[in-house]
Amino acid sequence: MREWERARDGGGGKAGRRKDKDQSWIPKIIRKRVCTTFVENSSSNGTLCQCGGVREGHISVATEDNFGTAVVTKWDSKHHTSEYPTDAFGKVEFAGAGRKQSPFLRLSYSTPPQVVYNLMTGQWGLPIPNLVVSVAGGESHEKMKTWVRDILRNGLVKAAQSTGAWILTGGLREGVSLCVGEAVRDHRAAAPALSQKKVTAVGLAPWGRVHNNQQLVNAKGSFPAHYYMTSHDSCCLDNNNQAFLLVDDGSVDCQQGIPSFCAKLEDYISNQRTGICGSGSIEIPVLCILVSGDANILERIDASLKKALPWLVVAGSGPAADLISELLDPSHNSTSATPEVEAVQGHSPEQRDRICDKIKKHFPDEAEFEKLVDRVLSIYQSKELITVFHGEQEGSDDFDTVILRTLVTACKRVSNDAREYIDELKLAVAWNRVDIAKTELFNGDVKWKYEDLEDAMTDALINDKPQFVRLFCENGLNILDYLTYRRLEHLYCSLSDSSAAYILLQRYLTERQSRAGSLSSLDGAVAEPLTSSPNALTGPESVMKLSLFEVSRLLSHLLDDVCHPFYYKPLGLHNRTRTRKAVEHVNKMLSKECTYRDQHCETAWPALFIWALLQNRMEMAIYFWEMVGESVLSALVACKILRELSKHDTDNENKRAMKELALKFENLAHDVFSGCHENSEPRSFTVLIRKSKVWGGATCLQMATAADALLFFSHNGVQALLSQIWWGDMKMNTKVWKLVLTFFLPPLVYTDLISFREQEEEIKSVGRQRKDTESLDGNDANDFHLSDIIHSDEEAEESRTLKQSVKGSLPSNKKRHFIRSRWREFWFAPVTSFLGNVLMYFLFLCLFAYVLLVNFKPPPPQGPSSMEFVLYFWVFTLACEEIRQTFFVGTTFMQRIRNYIQDDWNKFDLTAISLFTLGLCCRMFPWSYEFGRAVMAIDFLVFTLRLIHIFAVHRQLGPKMIIVRRMLKDVFLFLFFLVVWLVAYGVANQALLYKYDPRPLWIFRRVFYRPYLQIFGHIATHEMDAHKLGDMSCTDNITLIEAGEEPCVNIYANWLVILLLVIFLLGTNIVLLNLLIAMFSYTFSKVQEQSDIYWKFQRYNLIVEYHSRPCLAPPFIFISHVHLLIKRYICRIPSAKTKHFVLELPDIKASSLSAWEAIQKEILLLAQNKYQRETDTARLKRTSVKVDSVLKQMAEIRDHDRRLRLLETEVEYCCSALTWITNALSESNLIKASCPPPVLKDVTALSPH
């Protein structure tokens, strides 16, 4: 090996720096064989040697053996050949087959296999294989059977393609080699460009049999050698191979050294490892396949089996394959012994005779019969390494399965240690054959450990094999131990570069890399794409690679700040850390030794769930969702991520798939919550408002709102919770007129006019909650109470005090707190706040209209009036409320601004207040008084339209708001058509009616305004029709027209003006307006079908808004604002308004609720699986499997029937022979019978009728 390396480096090796022609080191290492001793061939009249060469080509003639006592009669390559430097190497170009060149080498069969393997992978650049399949036998001119061709074309190449395999063939255009070569060729033509390199065909051909081999001879190497193939000679090289090893034993067609060379090369490769330079974790599996074959192939089989290489025999393909298949078939063996018994006792004479009979059957003309019998017996001793494939019965579809089973069976013969099965497990993962893994590798025989499954788990995750992920997790792999932050980063680096998630991550990585350039510790760092490995180095180089910080930014972007930032804790960041500071911190941390990457991910299942969602892997994501806790919220998170991610994807097919998967998860959330609500309504309410520790403090209602989960909000359980919150402690059947009357007469709250829920019911509920807190069977554990959703910490304290007081001494404390509690129960209910705001808003509009129409005084000092000052103060309180909503609701400043702007009604409010401020400023000055009054009038319009917002609470009017909003979008689209039509008609009409009119205002009126009025029937015929023109003062003088005179109407071609008017009205009134009506009808019908769902969704936003508002309405809301200002900035009481509908549970209650929710999820999954099993598709699939099983059993029955017939024939023969012997003995006098012969009993009576 060292000699080869020195020769390669000295003779032109400098790997990767020399051209192909610079391979002068090859003849120094690689040898050829030349026959140097003439051993006469008796059938050639002394002209040919037994090697196939002529006498003149030999140096000496063999007449004696080494001892000089006997004439040499048999040629032997080992003794009668000599080695010389090879003279045929380089690249071969096949004439008429394009410019493709394949490397080739003539070498002696005694060449060390490591030299050959290193030459192939290093000098020739062949990829390191994940599997080597050596196809042997069938190198003859006989036509192959059709089903054998199908197996080689479909099964073998399919298996090679899925694993990146080498296929070793005979290399010639004959028999099985030709069939495999054509299959590889067809694969290249049909497969994508990226997968063509996965299949590598290598031809191992005997040098002496290669036709026109002298075309390859060149002592200095051929680059390339031009090789001409002839159609009439099948011994030509097959141009479908990527490389050729031309094995030389010094003969023309003896092939004595081929079996040993193939066995040594296959054995050496089986001890190498996969990966670049053998850096992989598994050894390369090697499998030999026998197709047909003659008696000479048995020598190669025996040599390979002695090196523990497994063989797959295709039964029915030819003599050698049929011999071995019959030899291993138990039905053909009358006696059988275990391998251990055979090893001790040897083969019995009966067994040897049986093998002799089979050899005579398949090879009747074989000369060296005894030697062949010994070889077959040697093969039989290693029968555990041989698998028989009945391809004619099983077909080519399961051939890859058979290959994997063969490798697994061979591995089991060696050891039951799990480490010995890692290669086969990774092959099963690569082929996605979980059925084989279950039956052969995870059947209980192998004891798998966690470390044995790590690499296979990573392969299954990256290559989207969810069934294997499930299998590994069920058989010893702990996901909490497996998933470290380093491995999670590696998984994100494996994202497809065409996915939207990859593009976004690359963008965030580029931003961080640009800021990392300013750090002095990053000298020499270069920006890189998202490529990494599980063992990525730490230090300055890791700064330029993907980290969890980019993943966190991506998730924050997709989830719209609904959750706290992910992965900030391992990165050492606070939730409120700004992005710029966070980037600087992460860059500094990554420039040093990162310790967080070796930490285990605390939320492993959610992390993998998000990773699968970002790649839009449905089956993988659903499995991880099943394993993640908080099923309802997790499904809503998936819905939000997928819908946001679909907006960034440019591929329409991916967008559609993401939206479908998002809808599927929304249905899962709806179905799981349905089960929760049916099981326990109070617990289901708690599920909706529970603050999640897994998903960054989010709740189901918050996430459903962000994800636009209309179906989820339409659930009766969600609406029941919203109704309960909306009415507060009042009963939900309270009439509206009672609320209005109590609003204007507050003392009525202490009467029986309004019904409240009894306090005793709440106390009983609290008792049940305390009783069943630790029990999952209690239906009221973790009950929902309105006291959990309150406005401030003071209210919470008061509520707790009230409950404790009521519990301690109910009669005395009930009277003490009745007045205050009843007051709070009425005024703090969201419905009361809504009613007060609506009533006061009506009063505001009436005051605004009165001031604008009656009491709008001139500028100072005459005005404004006192009523106008009241209006100013009222608008000021409205502005204060908008400021409160903007700066006091949210966590960060940008989040507050973003949340405020996202609401369309807030934009209305901002527009109305801005216009009012502008009008107020302008009306104070005489020169802008009229403009200010006009702005005020427009502002009144905006304030009035804002009143539409109250319709959201109504079940019928609420969806109409959505219809109107969508119709406005249709109108804008319609206006594009209308403007084109108006401009076309207006300009033509103006040009025909007036020769010259330079007035811009009149041009605008006649081009746009007049055609627009004509659409609605306002047609001024006296200005267009020449027969109806009246007397009017006009002129055609250009000077007078420019001075301001009215131009005269042009009566030339007036008929064309009328015709254009008719066409214009026809197009607008009939075509365009009906198009608009059709668009409106479609929008109305589309929304009306789901009007209830739309209303329920927008109802939540209304309830959240008025739940967060102070109980007093403008202008009295100013008092509440002053109260809040004192609490926040003087008393430093934190705000509770930022936590709408949020309930934070203790750990024990949270765990209990999660376990209960998981039970409901399992019930749902069981019901879905049951339904899936009962579908027609599943039944047809099961029926198909049963039919296949029946067909296989029928084939076995037919085979048994055939065997029974043969046995019956043999029994009849034996009976006839015994009868003949009996008759002969009875007629002779040799034996005197002491008793009469037996009589055959009648068995017809025993046969069934």
mmCIF file of N, CA, C and O in Angstrom, residues 291-349:
data_model
loop_
_atom_site.group_PDB
_atom_site.id
_atom_site.type_symbol
_atom_site.label_atom_id
_atom_site.label_comp_id
_atom_site.label_asym_id
_atom_site.label_seq_id
_atom_site.Cartn_x
_atom_site.Cartn_y
_atom_site.Cartn_z
ATOM 1 N N VAL A 291 -27.592 -15.244 -11.250
ATOM 2 C CA VAL A 291 -28.619 -15.378 -12.280
ATOM 3 C C VAL A 291 -28.132 -16.419 -13.270
ATOM 4 O O VAL A 291 -27.099 -16.213 -13.926
ATOM 5 N N SER A 292 -28.833 -17.514 -13.350
ATOM 6 C CA SER A 292 -28.456 -18.614 -14.240
ATOM 7 C C SER A 292 -27.050 -19.111 -13.856
ATOM 8 O O SER A 292 -26.802 -19.423 -12.697
ATOM 9 N N GLY A 293 -26.104 -19.151 -14.794
ATOM 10 C CA GLY A 293 -24.749 -19.565 -14.489
ATOM 11 C C GLY A 293 -24.450 -20.989 -14.907
ATOM 12 O O GLY A 293 -25.338 -21.842 -14.979
ATOM 13 N N ASP A 294 -23.163 -21.245 -15.178
ATOM 14 C CA ASP A 294 -22.717 -22.597 -15.531
ATOM 15 C C ASP A 294 -21.966 -23.194 -14.356
ATOM 16 O O ASP A 294 -21.961 -22.644 -13.250
ATOM 17 N N ALA A 295 -21.288 -24.296 -14.611
ATOM 18 C CA ALA A 295 -20.594 -24.986 -13.515
ATOM 19 C C ALA A 295 -19.402 -24.192 -13.013
ATOM 20 O O ALA A 295 -19.028 -24.307 -11.827
ATOM 21 N N ASN A 296 -18.797 -23.365 -13.837
ATOM 22 C CA ASN A 296 -17.626 -22.612 -13.408
ATOM 23 C C ASN A 296 -17.968 -21.556 -12.360
ATOM 24 O O ASN A 296 -17.116 -21.150 -11.583
ATOM 25 N N ILE A 297 -19.219 -21.085 -12.339
ATOM 26 C CA ILE A 297 -19.602 -20.032 -11.404
ATOM 27 C C ILE A 297 -19.631 -20.549 -9.975
ATOM 28 O O ILE A 297 -19.548 -19.780 -9.014
ATOM 29 N N LEU A 298 -19.705 -21.878 -9.811
ATOM 30 C CA LEU A 298 -19.747 -22.441 -8.460
ATOM 31 C C LEU A 298 -18.448 -22.180 -7.716
ATOM 32 O O LEU A 298 -18.438 -22.065 -6.483
ATOM 33 N N GLU A 299 -17.341 -22.084 -8.442
ATOM 34 C CA GLU A 299 -16.069 -21.781 -7.794
ATOM 35 C C GLU A 299 -16.097 -20.385 -7.171
ATOM 36 O O GLU A 299 -15.628 -20.183 -6.039
ATOM 37 N N ARG A 300 -16.665 -19.419 -7.898
ATOM 38 C CA ARG A 300 -16.749 -18.064 -7.354
ATOM 39 C C ARG A 300 -17.698 -18.006 -6.163
ATOM 40 O O ARG A 300 -17.429 -17.310 -5.179
ATOM 41 N N ILE A 301 -18.798 -18.739 -6.234
ATOM 42 C CA ILE A 301 -19.748 -18.751 -5.111
ATOM 43 C C ILE A 301 -19.088 -19.306 -3.870
ATOM 44 O O ILE A 301 -19.218 -18.766 -2.762
ATOM 45 N N ASP A 302 -18.351 -20.417 -4.041
ATOM 46 C CA ASP A 302 -17.677 -21.038 -2.900
ATOM 47 C C ASP A 302 -16.646 -20.098 -2.289
ATOM 48 O O ASP A 302 -16.552 -19.962 -1.062
ATOM 49 N N ALA A 303 -15.893 -19.390 -3.139
ATOM 50 C CA ALA A 303 -14.873 -18.462 -2.619
ATOM 51 C C ALA A 303 -15.504 -17.311 -1.862
ATOM 52 O O ALA A 303 -14.999 -16.870 -0.817
ATOM 53 N N SER A 304 -16.620 -16.773 -2.346
ATOM 54 C CA SER A 304 -17.272 -15.650 -1.676
ATOM 55 C C SER A 304 -17.908 -16.092 -0.366
ATOM 56 O O SER A 304 -17.855 -15.367 0.636
ATOM 57 N N LEU A 305 -18.516 -17.274 -0.353
ATOM 58 C CA LEU A 305 -19.157 -17.742 0.872
ATOM 59 C C LEU A 305 -18.139 -17.993 1.969
ATOM 60 O O LEU A 305 -18.434 -17.803 3.166
ATOM 61 N N LYS A 306 -16.951 -18.414 1.605
ATOM 62 C CA LYS A 306 -15.914 -18.606 2.620
ATOM 63 C C LYS A 306 -15.475 -17.291 3.248
ATOM 64 O O LYS A 306 -14.903 -17.286 4.337
ATOM 65 N N LYS A 307 -15.728 -16.176 2.555
ATOM 66 C CA LYS A 307 -15.439 -14.859 3.113
ATOM 67 C C LYS A 307 -16.688 -14.219 3.731
ATOM 68 O O LYS A 307 -16.738 -13.005 3.967
ATOM 69 N N ALA A 308 -17.727 -15.031 3.957
ATOM 70 C CA ALA A 308 -18.969 -14.616 4.630
ATOM 71 C C ALA A 308 -19.712 -13.536 3.859
ATOM 72 O O ALA A 308 -20.323 -12.637 4.438
ATOM 73 N N LEU A 309 -19.687 -13.599 2.526
ATOM 74 C CA LEU A 309 -20.448 -12.667 1.697
ATOM 75 C C LEU A 309 -21.784 -13.302 1.334
ATOM 76 O O LEU A 309 -21.823 -14.446 0.869
ATOM 77 N N PRO A 310 -22.891 -12.612 1.534
ATOM 78 C CA PRO A 310 -24.209 -13.209 1.269
ATOM 79 C C PRO A 310 -24.493 -13.302 -0.228
ATOM 80 O O PRO A 310 -24.023 -12.478 -1.024
ATOM 81 N N TRP A 311 -25.291 -14.304 -0.589
ATOM 82 C CA TRP A 311 -25.678 -14.527 -1.985
ATOM 83 C C TRP A 311 -27.191 -14.583 -2.088
ATOM 84 O O TRP A 311 -27.873 -15.121 -1.213
ATOM 85 N N LEU A 312 -27.677 -14.034 -3.196
ATOM 86 C CA LEU A 312 -29.100 -14.089 -3.524
ATOM 87 C C LEU A 312 -29.228 -14.849 -4.841
ATOM 88 O O LEU A 312 -28.695 -14.432 -5.870
ATOM 89 N N VAL A 313 -29.919 -15.976 -4.794
ATOM 90 C CA VAL A 313 -30.042 -16.868 -5.946
ATOM 91 C C VAL A 313 -31.429 -16.689 -6.549
ATOM 92 O O VAL A 313 -32.445 -16.817 -5.851
ATOM 93 N N VAL A 314 -31.484 -16.374 -7.837
ATOM 94 C CA VAL A 314 -32.743 -16.215 -8.556
ATOM 95 C C VAL A 314 -33.139 -17.578 -9.114
ATOM 96 O O VAL A 314 -32.587 -18.035 -10.125
ATOM 97 N N ALA A 315 -34.047 -18.222 -8.413
ATOM 98 C CA ALA A 315 -34.443 -19.568 -8.807
ATOM 99 C C ALA A 315 -35.185 -19.538 -10.131
ATOM 100 O O ALA A 315 -35.952 -18.621 -10.429
ATOM 101 N N GLY A 316 -34.926 -20.574 -10.940
ATOM 102 C CA GLY A 316 -35.606 -20.697 -12.214
ATOM 103 C C GLY A 316 -34.955 -19.947 -13.350
ATOM 104 O O GLY A 316 -35.482 -19.938 -14.474
ATOM 105 N N SER A 317 -33.797 -19.306 -13.084
ATOM 106 C CA SER A 317 -33.153 -18.507 -14.124
ATOM 107 C C SER A 317 -32.152 -19.292 -14.947
ATOM 108 O O SER A 317 -31.785 -18.860 -16.036
ATOM 109 N N GLY A 318 -31.654 -20.446 -14.460
ATOM 110 C CA GLY A 318 -30.662 -21.192 -15.204
ATOM 111 C C GLY A 318 -30.092 -22.344 -14.397
ATOM 112 O O GLY A 318 -30.475 -22.561 -13.236
ATOM 113 N N PRO A 319 -29.140 -23.080 -14.958
ATOM 114 C CA PRO A 319 -28.666 -24.326 -14.321
ATOM 115 C C PRO A 319 -28.100 -24.128 -12.918
ATOM 116 O O PRO A 319 -28.529 -24.788 -11.970
ATOM 117 N N ALA A 320 -27.083 -23.273 -12.766
ATOM 118 C CA ALA A 320 -26.440 -23.133 -11.459
ATOM 119 C C ALA A 320 -27.418 -22.602 -10.420
ATOM 120 O O ALA A 320 -27.436 -23.078 -9.273
ATOM 121 N N ALA A 321 -28.230 -21.618 -10.798
ATOM 122 C CA ALA A 321 -29.209 -21.080 -9.852
ATOM 123 C C ALA A 321 -30.250 -22.120 -9.474
ATOM 124 O O ALA A 321 -30.639 -22.232 -8.304
ATOM 125 N N ASP A 322 -30.680 -22.916 -10.449
ATOM 126 C CA ASP A 322 -31.663 -23.957 -10.144
ATOM 127 C C ASP A 322 -31.063 -25.048 -9.264
ATOM 128 O O ASP A 322 -31.745 -25.593 -8.380
ATOM 129 N N LEU A 323 -29.793 -25.379 -9.485
ATOM 130 C CA LEU A 323 -29.139 -26.392 -8.654
ATOM 131 C C LEU A 323 -29.101 -25.959 -7.200
ATOM 132 O O LEU A 323 -29.467 -26.731 -6.293
ATOM 133 N N ILE A 324 -28.695 -24.733 -6.941
ATOM 134 C CA ILE A 324 -28.578 -24.277 -5.557
ATOM 135 C C ILE A 324 -29.962 -24.110 -4.931
ATOM 136 O O ILE A 324 -30.162 -24.426 -3.752
ATOM 137 N N SER A 325 -30.930 -23.608 -5.693
ATOM 138 C CA SER A 325 -32.279 -23.441 -5.135
ATOM 139 C C SER A 325 -32.892 -24.786 -4.765
ATOM 140 O O SER A 325 -33.535 -24.919 -3.719
ATOM 141 N N GLU A 326 -32.698 -25.791 -5.595
ATOM 142 C CA GLU A 326 -33.209 -27.122 -5.255
ATOM 143 C C GLU A 326 -32.440 -27.722 -4.092
ATOM 144 O O GLU A 326 -32.999 -28.453 -3.273
ATOM 145 N N LEU A 327 -31.159 -27.409 -4.022
ATOM 146 C CA LEU A 327 -30.344 -27.943 -2.933
ATOM 147 C C LEU A 327 -30.801 -27.404 -1.584
ATOM 148 O O LEU A 327 -30.769 -28.118 -0.569
ATOM 149 N N LEU A 328 -31.250 -26.149 -1.577
ATOM 150 C CA LEU A 328 -31.663 -25.519 -0.320
ATOM 151 C C LEU A 328 -33.148 -25.639 -0.064
ATOM 152 O O LEU A 328 -33.623 -25.197 0.985
ATOM 153 N N ASP A 329 -33.899 -26.198 -1.001
ATOM 154 C CA ASP A 329 -35.343 -26.327 -0.828
ATOM 155 C C ASP A 329 -35.622 -27.506 0.094
ATOM 156 O O ASP A 329 -35.249 -28.643 -0.221
ATOM 157 N N PRO A 330 -36.270 -27.282 1.252
ATOM 158 C CA PRO A 330 -36.523 -28.398 2.178
ATOM 159 C C PRO A 330 -37.391 -29.488 1.576
ATOM 160 O O PRO A 330 -37.264 -30.654 1.943
ATOM 161 N N SER A 331 -38.256 -29.104 0.632
ATOM 162 C CA SER A 331 -39.142 -30.121 0.062
ATOM 163 C C SER A 331 -38.389 -31.130 -0.791
ATOM 164 O O SER A 331 -38.875 -32.233 -1.040
ATOM 165 N N HIS A 332 -37.194 -30.754 -1.265
ATOM 166 C CA HIS A 332 -36.394 -31.663 -2.076
ATOM 167 C C HIS A 332 -35.429 -32.490 -1.237
ATOM 168 O O HIS A 332 -34.716 -33.329 -1.763
ATOM 169 N N ASN A 333 -35.363 -32.216 0.060
ATOM 170 C CA ASN A 333 -34.405 -32.902 0.930
ATOM 171 C C ASN A 333 -35.140 -33.961 1.719
ATOM 172 O O ASN A 333 -36.024 -33.663 2.528
ATOM 173 N N SER A 334 -34.780 -35.190 1.485
ATOM 174 C CA SER A 334 -35.398 -36.266 2.256
ATOM 175 C C SER A 334 -34.860 -36.334 3.653
ATOM 176 O O SER A 334 -35.551 -36.699 4.587
ATOM 177 N N THR A 335 -33.621 -35.987 3.836
ATOM 178 C CA THR A 335 -33.003 -35.939 5.158
ATOM 179 C C THR A 335 -32.308 -34.620 5.308
ATOM 180 O O THR A 335 -31.770 -34.070 4.358
ATOM 181 N N SER A 336 -32.324 -34.112 6.460
ATOM 182 C CA SER A 336 -31.664 -32.832 6.721
ATOM 183 C C SER A 336 -31.008 -32.895 8.073
ATOM 184 O O SER A 336 -31.462 -33.558 8.978
ATOM 185 N N ALA A 337 -29.933 -32.201 8.192
ATOM 186 C CA ALA A 337 -29.193 -32.117 9.449
ATOM 187 C C ALA A 337 -28.814 -30.684 9.688
ATOM 188 O O ALA A 337 -28.679 -29.895 8.762
ATOM 189 N N THR A 338 -28.644 -30.349 10.948
ATOM 190 C CA THR A 338 -28.262 -28.991 11.293
ATOM 191 C C THR A 338 -26.822 -28.746 10.901
ATOM 192 O O THR A 338 -26.033 -29.686 10.755
ATOM 193 N N PRO A 339 -26.451 -27.492 10.707
ATOM 194 C CA PRO A 339 -25.059 -27.213 10.339
ATOM 195 C C PRO A 339 -24.072 -27.692 11.373
ATOM 196 O O PRO A 339 -22.966 -28.101 11.041
ATOM 197 N N GLU A 340 -24.476 -27.665 12.667
ATOM 198 C CA GLU A 340 -23.549 -28.107 13.694
ATOM 199 C C GLU A 340 -23.280 -29.598 13.573
ATOM 200 O O GLU A 340 -22.139 -30.073 13.710
ATOM 201 N N VAL A 341 -24.337 -30.374 13.271
ATOM 202 C CA VAL A 341 -24.171 -31.822 13.129
ATOM 203 C C VAL A 341 -23.332 -32.136 11.902
ATOM 204 O O VAL A 341 -22.455 -33.006 11.921
ATOM 205 N N GLU A 342 -23.581 -31.371 10.810
ATOM 206 C CA GLU A 342 -22.808 -31.612 9.609
ATOM 207 C C GLU A 342 -21.340 -31.288 9.813
ATOM 208 O O GLU A 342 -20.456 -31.950 9.262
ATOM 209 N N ALA A 343 -21.082 -30.259 10.590
ATOM 210 C CA ALA A 343 -19.689 -29.872 10.814
ATOM 211 C C ALA A 343 -18.945 -30.950 11.581
ATOM 212 O O ALA A 343 -17.743 -31.156 11.388
ATOM 213 N N VAL A 344 -19.654 -31.682 12.452
ATOM 214 C CA VAL A 344 -18.986 -32.703 13.270
ATOM 215 C C VAL A 344 -18.920 -34.036 12.536
ATOM 216 O O VAL A 344 -17.887 -34.690 12.464
ATOM 217 N N GLN A 345 -20.055 -34.431 11.925
ATOM 218 C CA GLN A 345 -20.145 -35.757 11.350
ATOM 219 C C GLN A 345 -19.768 -35.798 9.868
ATOM 220 O O GLN A 345 -19.528 -36.859 9.324
ATOM 221 N N GLY A 346 -19.737 -34.603 9.225
ATOM 222 C CA GLY A 346 -19.496 -34.590 7.787
ATOM 223 C C GLY A 346 -20.769 -34.933 7.044
ATOM 224 O O GLY A 346 -21.831 -35.149 7.631
ATOM 225 N N HIS A 347 -20.665 -35.012 5.734
ATOM 226 C CA HIS A 347 -21.831 -35.288 4.910
ATOM 227 C C HIS A 347 -22.027 -36.788 4.798
ATOM 228 O O HIS A 347 -21.088 -37.558 4.568
ATOM 229 N N SER A 348 -23.269 -37.183 4.919
ATOM 230 C CA SER A 348 -23.602 -38.608 4.839
ATOM 231 C C SER A 348 -23.527 -39.075 3.388
ATOM 232 O O SER A 348 -23.644 -38.273 2.453
ATOM 233 N N PRO A 349 -23.341 -40.356 3.167
ATOM 234 C CA PRO A 349 -23.319 -40.871 1.781
ATOM 235 C C PRO A 349 -24.630 -40.613 1.056
ATOM 236 O O PRO A 349 -24.625 -40.362 -0.150
#
